[in-house]
Amino acid sequence: MKKWSWLRWTITQSFWRRSGPRGLPLQWTTWMMILTVRMQQRRARNEDCPASLSVRRQAFLCARLPAYWETAAMAFQCQRDSYAREFTTTVVSCSPAELQTEGSNGKKEVLSGFHVVLEDTLLFPEGGGQPDDRGTINDISVLRVTRRGAQADHFTQTPLTPGTEVQVRVDWERRFDHMQQHSGQHLITAVADHLFGLKTTSWELGRLRSVIELDSPSVTAEQVAAIEQSVNEKIRDRLPVYVRELSLDDPGVEQVRGRGLPDDHAGPIRVVTIKSVDSNMCCGTHVSNLSDLQVIKILGSEKGKKNKTNVTFLAGNRVLKWMEKSHSTEKALTALLKCGAEDHVEAVKKLQNSSKLLQKNNLNLLRDLAVHIAHSLRNSPDWGGVVTLHRKEGDSEFMNIIANEIGSEETLLFLTVGEEKGAGLFLLAGPAEAVETLAPRVAEVLEGKGAGKKGRFQGKATKMSRRAEVQALLQDYVSTQSAEE
């Protein structure tokens, strides 16, 4: 009797004065949750609300509180039944909104649309390291789903009328993929901790592969192999995965693994349990049995940030897609290298060695050619004033060898290499004052940029087709200088 009187005092003093979400006091949310659990226990025993409370309070506690905590705990239909593909619900609100996305050209774009709130949703809002779902509401595409407190905002580009009954459909391929990767992460995390004491500090569900960050400076290949073997054994054991909710004051909470709750969390704690393996706080969607993971492949580990190690893995259908892609690549290499898959690595090594030798010989030949060209230009009867040369083959070293061999400070030397009308490299050498004056204009004409000092300027150009304009510019400069002398 005293217990219920104290709770009645709590409600009377707090609830009717300062309210939080849905009229509940922010400072008493924990006590309200405890009260809810006790009310549910009474219902299970077929007991009525305590007679010590007024009719008004009884109606509130017995009817509203359980529903409030269910939604405040972010218990959406997608969490109650992760395998559901369609769901009927009602539109609560629809308000103008904007969504920032990345366009096909890589630039950020802002889409105008609407945030649609439903009474309940089949589409998971991003959270717990898991990306959001995609799907449709009455065949209208949902481009993003985000959590805002106890509700989910669905971004659409078409408005929906509040009060309308709607059909929600989930992109099942994306949903099931996320279920496989997320449950796979829970399993790897638990096994890594159990076998080697390797704690998970964070994880990322990527578009192609997922990464788990372990609180260790290194993870050996033997440890990775042992973890992979153990997780796949548990998948073959067909261990069930189930979800339960615990109150904040439940002693079992201390036995549950987790990295803390969101700042705006309210209500029961959602716990995902893999039988005999792991219990973890989580809001995500999961498989109901490890057999649905099919298989897990750990691709390897590498050094991460702040003395951590990143472990990359694939689960379920991603493993099959990876195998299919790897097999296609293997077939293509077999055709190109004219050998079996077991000889691919050795064949590529031989090609690399041959390529390095050819590059070395080619470089020596280019150097000899550059020296020969320099001497030919120097001994040419047209030597003097402006000297130009273009070659399709060559590089910066090739042009610098020519400039070094000529070594003239009286003649303007304009060298270019690359495509006749495309992009390429250029070098301008000659009297320091002339190069300093002309270099910016040369770069401008060629629509390029570069740098230089002490009578030499070199850079990259995008319009090699305008070399004739540069030559005319240099000729005009030389003619003007000659006339002034």
Short mmCIF file of N, CA and C in Angstrom, two decimals, residues 316-417:
data_model
loop_
_atom_site.label_atom_id
_atom_site.label_comp_id
_atom_site.label_asym_id
_atom_site.label_seq_id
_atom_site.Cartn_x
_atom_site.Cartn_y
_atom_site.Cartn_z
N GLY A 316 26.60 -14.03 -45.48
CA GLY A 316 25.45 -14.41 -46.28
C GLY A 316 25.61 -14.21 -47.77
N ASN A 317 24.63 -13.54 -48.37
CA ASN A 317 24.62 -13.35 -49.82
C ASN A 317 25.83 -12.57 -50.32
N ARG A 318 26.41 -11.75 -49.47
CA ARG A 318 27.61 -11.00 -49.89
C ARG A 318 28.77 -11.96 -50.18
N VAL A 319 28.84 -13.06 -49.46
CA VAL A 319 29.89 -14.04 -49.71
C VAL A 319 29.68 -14.67 -51.09
N LEU A 320 28.43 -14.99 -51.42
CA LEU A 320 28.13 -15.58 -52.73
C LEU A 320 28.47 -14.61 -53.85
N LYS A 321 28.12 -13.32 -53.67
CA LYS A 321 28.43 -12.32 -54.70
C LYS A 321 29.94 -12.14 -54.84
N TRP A 322 30.65 -12.16 -53.71
CA TRP A 322 32.10 -12.04 -53.74
C TRP A 322 32.73 -13.22 -54.47
N MET A 323 32.21 -14.43 -54.22
CA MET A 323 32.71 -15.63 -54.89
C MET A 323 32.46 -15.55 -56.40
N GLU A 324 31.27 -15.07 -56.76
CA GLU A 324 30.94 -14.97 -58.19
C GLU A 324 31.86 -13.97 -58.89
N LYS A 325 32.10 -12.82 -58.23
CA LYS A 325 32.99 -11.82 -58.81
C LYS A 325 34.42 -12.33 -58.90
N SER A 326 34.88 -13.01 -57.84
CA SER A 326 36.24 -13.55 -57.83
C SER A 326 36.41 -14.60 -58.92
N HIS A 327 35.37 -15.43 -59.11
CA HIS A 327 35.45 -16.47 -60.14
C HIS A 327 35.51 -15.85 -61.53
N SER A 328 34.74 -14.78 -61.75
CA SER A 328 34.76 -14.10 -63.06
C SER A 328 36.13 -13.50 -63.32
N THR A 329 36.72 -12.90 -62.29
CA THR A 329 38.06 -12.33 -62.43
C THR A 329 39.08 -13.42 -62.73
N GLU A 330 38.94 -14.54 -62.05
CA GLU A 330 39.86 -15.67 -62.26
C GLU A 330 39.78 -16.18 -63.69
N LYS A 331 38.58 -16.28 -64.22
CA LYS A 331 38.40 -16.75 -65.60
C LYS A 331 39.03 -15.77 -66.60
N ALA A 332 38.84 -14.46 -66.34
CA ALA A 332 39.42 -13.46 -67.24
C ALA A 332 40.94 -13.50 -67.20
N LEU A 333 41.52 -13.66 -66.02
CA LEU A 333 42.98 -13.73 -65.90
C LEU A 333 43.53 -14.99 -66.57
N THR A 334 42.79 -16.09 -66.45
CA THR A 334 43.22 -17.33 -67.09
C THR A 334 43.31 -17.16 -68.60
N ALA A 335 42.32 -16.45 -69.16
CA ALA A 335 42.33 -16.21 -70.61
C ALA A 335 43.46 -15.27 -71.01
N LEU A 336 43.73 -14.24 -70.20
CA LEU A 336 44.78 -13.27 -70.54
C LEU A 336 46.19 -13.83 -70.34
N LEU A 337 46.39 -14.56 -69.26
CA LEU A 337 47.73 -15.03 -68.92
C LEU A 337 48.06 -16.38 -69.53
N LYS A 338 47.06 -17.04 -70.11
CA LYS A 338 47.27 -18.34 -70.76
C LYS A 338 47.81 -19.39 -69.80
N CYS A 339 47.28 -19.39 -68.58
CA CYS A 339 47.70 -20.40 -67.60
C CYS A 339 46.58 -20.62 -66.60
N GLY A 340 46.71 -21.68 -65.79
CA GLY A 340 45.70 -21.98 -64.80
C GLY A 340 45.73 -21.01 -63.63
N ALA A 341 44.65 -21.03 -62.85
CA ALA A 341 44.54 -20.09 -61.72
C ALA A 341 45.67 -20.24 -60.73
N GLU A 342 46.16 -21.46 -60.54
CA GLU A 342 47.24 -21.69 -59.57
C GLU A 342 48.56 -21.04 -60.00
N ASP A 343 48.67 -20.67 -61.30
CA ASP A 343 49.91 -20.05 -61.80
C ASP A 343 49.77 -18.56 -62.05
N HIS A 344 48.62 -17.96 -61.70
CA HIS A 344 48.38 -16.55 -61.98
C HIS A 344 49.43 -15.65 -61.33
N VAL A 345 49.71 -15.86 -60.06
CA VAL A 345 50.62 -14.98 -59.33
C VAL A 345 52.01 -15.02 -59.95
N GLU A 346 52.49 -16.21 -60.25
CA GLU A 346 53.83 -16.34 -60.83
C GLU A 346 53.88 -15.69 -62.21
N ALA A 347 52.82 -15.84 -62.98
CA ALA A 347 52.79 -15.25 -64.32
C ALA A 347 52.81 -13.72 -64.25
N VAL A 348 52.07 -13.14 -63.30
CA VAL A 348 52.05 -11.68 -63.14
C VAL A 348 53.42 -11.17 -62.69
N LYS A 349 54.09 -11.91 -61.81
CA LYS A 349 55.43 -11.52 -61.37
C LYS A 349 56.40 -11.47 -62.54
N LYS A 350 56.31 -12.45 -63.42
CA LYS A 350 57.18 -12.47 -64.60
C LYS A 350 56.91 -11.27 -65.50
N LEU A 351 55.63 -10.96 -65.68
CA LEU A 351 55.26 -9.79 -66.50
C LEU A 351 55.77 -8.49 -65.88
N GLN A 352 55.69 -8.39 -64.57
CA GLN A 352 56.18 -7.19 -63.89
C GLN A 352 57.69 -7.02 -64.08
N ASN A 353 58.41 -8.11 -63.93
CA ASN A 353 59.87 -8.05 -64.11
C ASN A 353 60.23 -7.66 -65.54
N SER A 354 59.50 -8.23 -66.51
CA SER A 354 59.75 -7.88 -67.92
C SER A 354 59.43 -6.42 -68.18
N SER A 355 58.34 -5.94 -67.57
CA SER A 355 57.93 -4.55 -67.76
C SER A 355 58.98 -3.59 -67.18
N LYS A 356 59.50 -3.92 -66.00
CA LYS A 356 60.53 -3.06 -65.37
C LYS A 356 61.78 -3.00 -66.23
N LEU A 357 62.17 -4.14 -66.81
CA LEU A 357 63.36 -4.17 -67.66
C LEU A 357 63.15 -3.34 -68.92
N LEU A 358 61.95 -3.46 -69.51
CA LEU A 358 61.65 -2.68 -70.71
C LEU A 358 61.61 -1.19 -70.41
N GLN A 359 61.05 -0.82 -69.26
CA GLN A 359 61.01 0.60 -68.88
C GLN A 359 62.41 1.16 -68.69
N LYS A 360 63.28 0.36 -68.11
CA LYS A 360 64.66 0.80 -67.90
C LYS A 360 65.37 1.00 -69.23
N ASN A 361 65.19 0.03 -70.15
CA ASN A 361 65.82 0.16 -71.47
C ASN A 361 65.25 1.34 -72.24
N ASN A 362 63.95 1.53 -72.12
CA ASN A 362 63.29 2.64 -72.81
C ASN A 362 63.80 3.98 -72.29
N LEU A 363 64.00 4.07 -70.97
CA LEU A 363 64.50 5.31 -70.38
C LEU A 363 65.91 5.62 -70.87
N ASN A 364 66.74 4.60 -70.96
CA ASN A 364 68.11 4.80 -71.45
C ASN A 364 68.10 5.28 -72.90
N LEU A 365 67.21 4.68 -73.71
CA LEU A 365 67.11 5.09 -75.11
C LEU A 365 66.62 6.54 -75.23
N LEU A 366 65.64 6.91 -74.38
CA LEU A 366 65.13 8.28 -74.41
C LEU A 366 66.22 9.27 -74.03
N ARG A 367 67.05 8.92 -73.06
CA ARG A 367 68.15 9.80 -72.66
C ARG A 367 69.15 9.98 -73.80
N ASP A 368 69.47 8.88 -74.47
CA ASP A 368 70.40 8.97 -75.61
C ASP A 368 69.80 9.81 -76.72
N LEU A 369 68.49 9.62 -76.95
CA LEU A 369 67.81 10.40 -77.98
C LEU A 369 67.79 11.88 -77.63
N ALA A 370 67.55 12.19 -76.34
CA ALA A 370 67.52 13.58 -75.92
C ALA A 370 68.87 14.26 -76.14
N VAL A 371 69.93 13.57 -75.83
CA VAL A 371 71.28 14.13 -76.04
C VAL A 371 71.51 14.36 -77.53
N HIS A 372 71.10 13.38 -78.36
CA HIS A 372 71.27 13.51 -79.81
C HIS A 372 70.47 14.69 -80.35
N ILE A 373 69.24 14.84 -79.90
CA ILE A 373 68.39 15.95 -80.36
C ILE A 373 68.99 17.28 -79.94
N ALA A 374 69.51 17.35 -78.72
CA ALA A 374 70.11 18.60 -78.22
C ALA A 374 71.27 19.03 -79.09
N HIS A 375 72.11 18.09 -79.45
CA HIS A 375 73.26 18.42 -80.30
C HIS A 375 72.80 18.83 -81.70
N SER A 376 71.78 18.15 -82.22
CA SER A 376 71.27 18.50 -83.55
C SER A 376 70.71 19.91 -83.57
N LEU A 377 69.97 20.26 -82.54
CA LEU A 377 69.40 21.60 -82.47
C LEU A 377 70.50 22.66 -82.34
N ARG A 378 71.47 22.35 -81.55
CA ARG A 378 72.57 23.30 -81.31
C ARG A 378 73.36 23.57 -82.59
N ASN A 379 73.53 22.52 -83.41
CA ASN A 379 74.34 22.65 -84.63
C ASN A 379 73.52 23.01 -85.86
N SER A 380 72.21 23.20 -85.67
CA SER A 380 71.35 23.52 -86.79
C SER A 380 71.62 24.94 -87.29
N PRO A 381 71.55 25.16 -88.61
CA PRO A 381 71.74 26.51 -89.16
C PRO A 381 70.65 27.48 -88.70
N ASP A 382 69.48 26.93 -88.23
CA ASP A 382 68.38 27.78 -87.77
C ASP A 382 68.51 28.12 -86.28
N TRP A 383 69.61 27.73 -85.70
CA TRP A 383 69.78 27.97 -84.26
C TRP A 383 69.74 29.46 -83.95
N GLY A 384 69.08 29.80 -82.83
CA GLY A 384 69.01 31.19 -82.40
C GLY A 384 67.58 31.68 -82.36
N GLY A 385 67.36 32.73 -81.62
CA GLY A 385 66.02 33.31 -81.51
C GLY A 385 65.10 32.40 -80.71
N VAL A 386 64.21 31.68 -81.41
CA VAL A 386 63.26 30.76 -80.78
C VAL A 386 63.42 29.38 -81.39
N VAL A 387 63.61 28.38 -80.54
CA VAL A 387 63.74 26.98 -80.99
C VAL A 387 62.61 26.17 -80.35
N THR A 388 61.84 25.46 -81.18
CA THR A 388 60.73 24.66 -80.65
C THR A 388 60.88 23.20 -81.07
N LEU A 389 60.33 22.33 -80.24
CA LEU A 389 60.36 20.90 -80.54
C LEU A 389 59.18 20.22 -79.84
N HIS A 390 58.48 19.34 -80.59
CA HIS A 390 57.39 18.55 -79.99
C HIS A 390 57.58 17.08 -80.32
N ARG A 391 57.41 16.23 -79.31
CA ARG A 391 57.42 14.79 -79.51
C ARG A 391 56.26 14.17 -78.75
N LYS A 392 55.65 13.17 -79.37
CA LYS A 392 54.54 12.49 -78.70
C LYS A 392 55.04 11.69 -77.51
N GLU A 393 56.20 10.99 -77.69
CA GLU A 393 56.78 10.22 -76.60
C GLU A 393 57.76 11.08 -75.82
N GLY A 394 57.81 10.89 -74.54
CA GLY A 394 58.74 11.64 -73.70
C GLY A 394 58.11 12.03 -72.38
N ASP A 395 58.93 12.61 -71.52
CA ASP A 395 58.46 13.05 -70.22
C ASP A 395 59.26 14.27 -69.79
N SER A 396 59.08 14.70 -68.54
CA SER A 396 59.78 15.88 -68.05
C SER A 396 61.29 15.68 -68.08
N GLU A 397 61.73 14.47 -67.72
CA GLU A 397 63.18 14.21 -67.72
C GLU A 397 63.75 14.33 -69.13
N PHE A 398 63.01 13.85 -70.13
CA PHE A 398 63.44 13.95 -71.52
C PHE A 398 63.66 15.41 -71.92
N MET A 399 62.71 16.29 -71.58
CA MET A 399 62.84 17.70 -71.93
C MET A 399 63.98 18.36 -71.17
N ASN A 400 64.16 18.02 -69.91
CA ASN A 400 65.22 18.63 -69.11
C ASN A 400 66.61 18.22 -69.58
N ILE A 401 66.74 16.97 -70.07
CA ILE A 401 68.04 16.54 -70.62
C ILE A 401 68.40 17.39 -71.82
N ILE A 402 67.43 17.63 -72.71
CA ILE A 402 67.68 18.48 -73.89
C ILE A 402 68.09 19.88 -73.46
N ALA A 403 67.33 20.46 -72.50
CA ALA A 403 67.64 21.82 -72.04
C ALA A 403 69.01 21.87 -71.39
N ASN A 404 69.37 20.85 -70.62
CA ASN A 404 70.69 20.84 -69.97
C ASN A 404 71.83 20.72 -70.98
N GLU A 405 71.62 19.88 -72.01
CA GLU A 405 72.66 19.67 -73.02
C GLU A 405 72.89 20.92 -73.85
N ILE A 406 71.79 21.63 -74.14
CA ILE A 406 71.93 22.86 -74.94
C ILE A 406 72.56 23.95 -74.10
N GLY A 407 72.07 24.14 -72.91
CA GLY A 407 72.68 25.07 -71.95
C GLY A 407 72.81 26.50 -72.43
N SER A 408 71.96 26.98 -73.30
CA SER A 408 72.07 28.34 -73.82
C SER A 408 71.21 29.29 -73.01
N GLU A 409 71.75 30.44 -72.71
CA GLU A 409 70.99 31.47 -72.01
C GLU A 409 70.60 32.61 -72.94
N GLU A 410 70.83 32.41 -74.24
CA GLU A 410 70.54 33.47 -75.22
C GLU A 410 69.36 33.12 -76.11
N THR A 411 69.01 31.85 -76.18
CA THR A 411 67.94 31.39 -77.06
C THR A 411 66.75 30.93 -76.24
N LEU A 412 65.52 31.24 -76.71
CA LEU A 412 64.31 30.73 -76.06
C LEU A 412 64.01 29.34 -76.59
N LEU A 413 63.95 28.37 -75.69
CA LEU A 413 63.73 26.98 -76.05
C LEU A 413 62.34 26.55 -75.54
N PHE A 414 61.47 26.15 -76.46
CA PHE A 414 60.10 25.74 -76.10
C PHE A 414 59.92 24.29 -76.50
N LEU A 415 59.85 23.39 -75.49
CA LEU A 415 59.73 21.95 -75.72
C LEU A 415 58.39 21.44 -75.20
N THR A 416 57.79 20.52 -75.94
CA THR A 416 56.51 19.91 -75.51
C THR A 416 56.52 18.41 -75.80
N VAL A 417 55.82 17.65 -74.97
CA VAL A 417 55.63 16.22 -75.20
C VAL A 417 54.17 15.89 -74.90
#
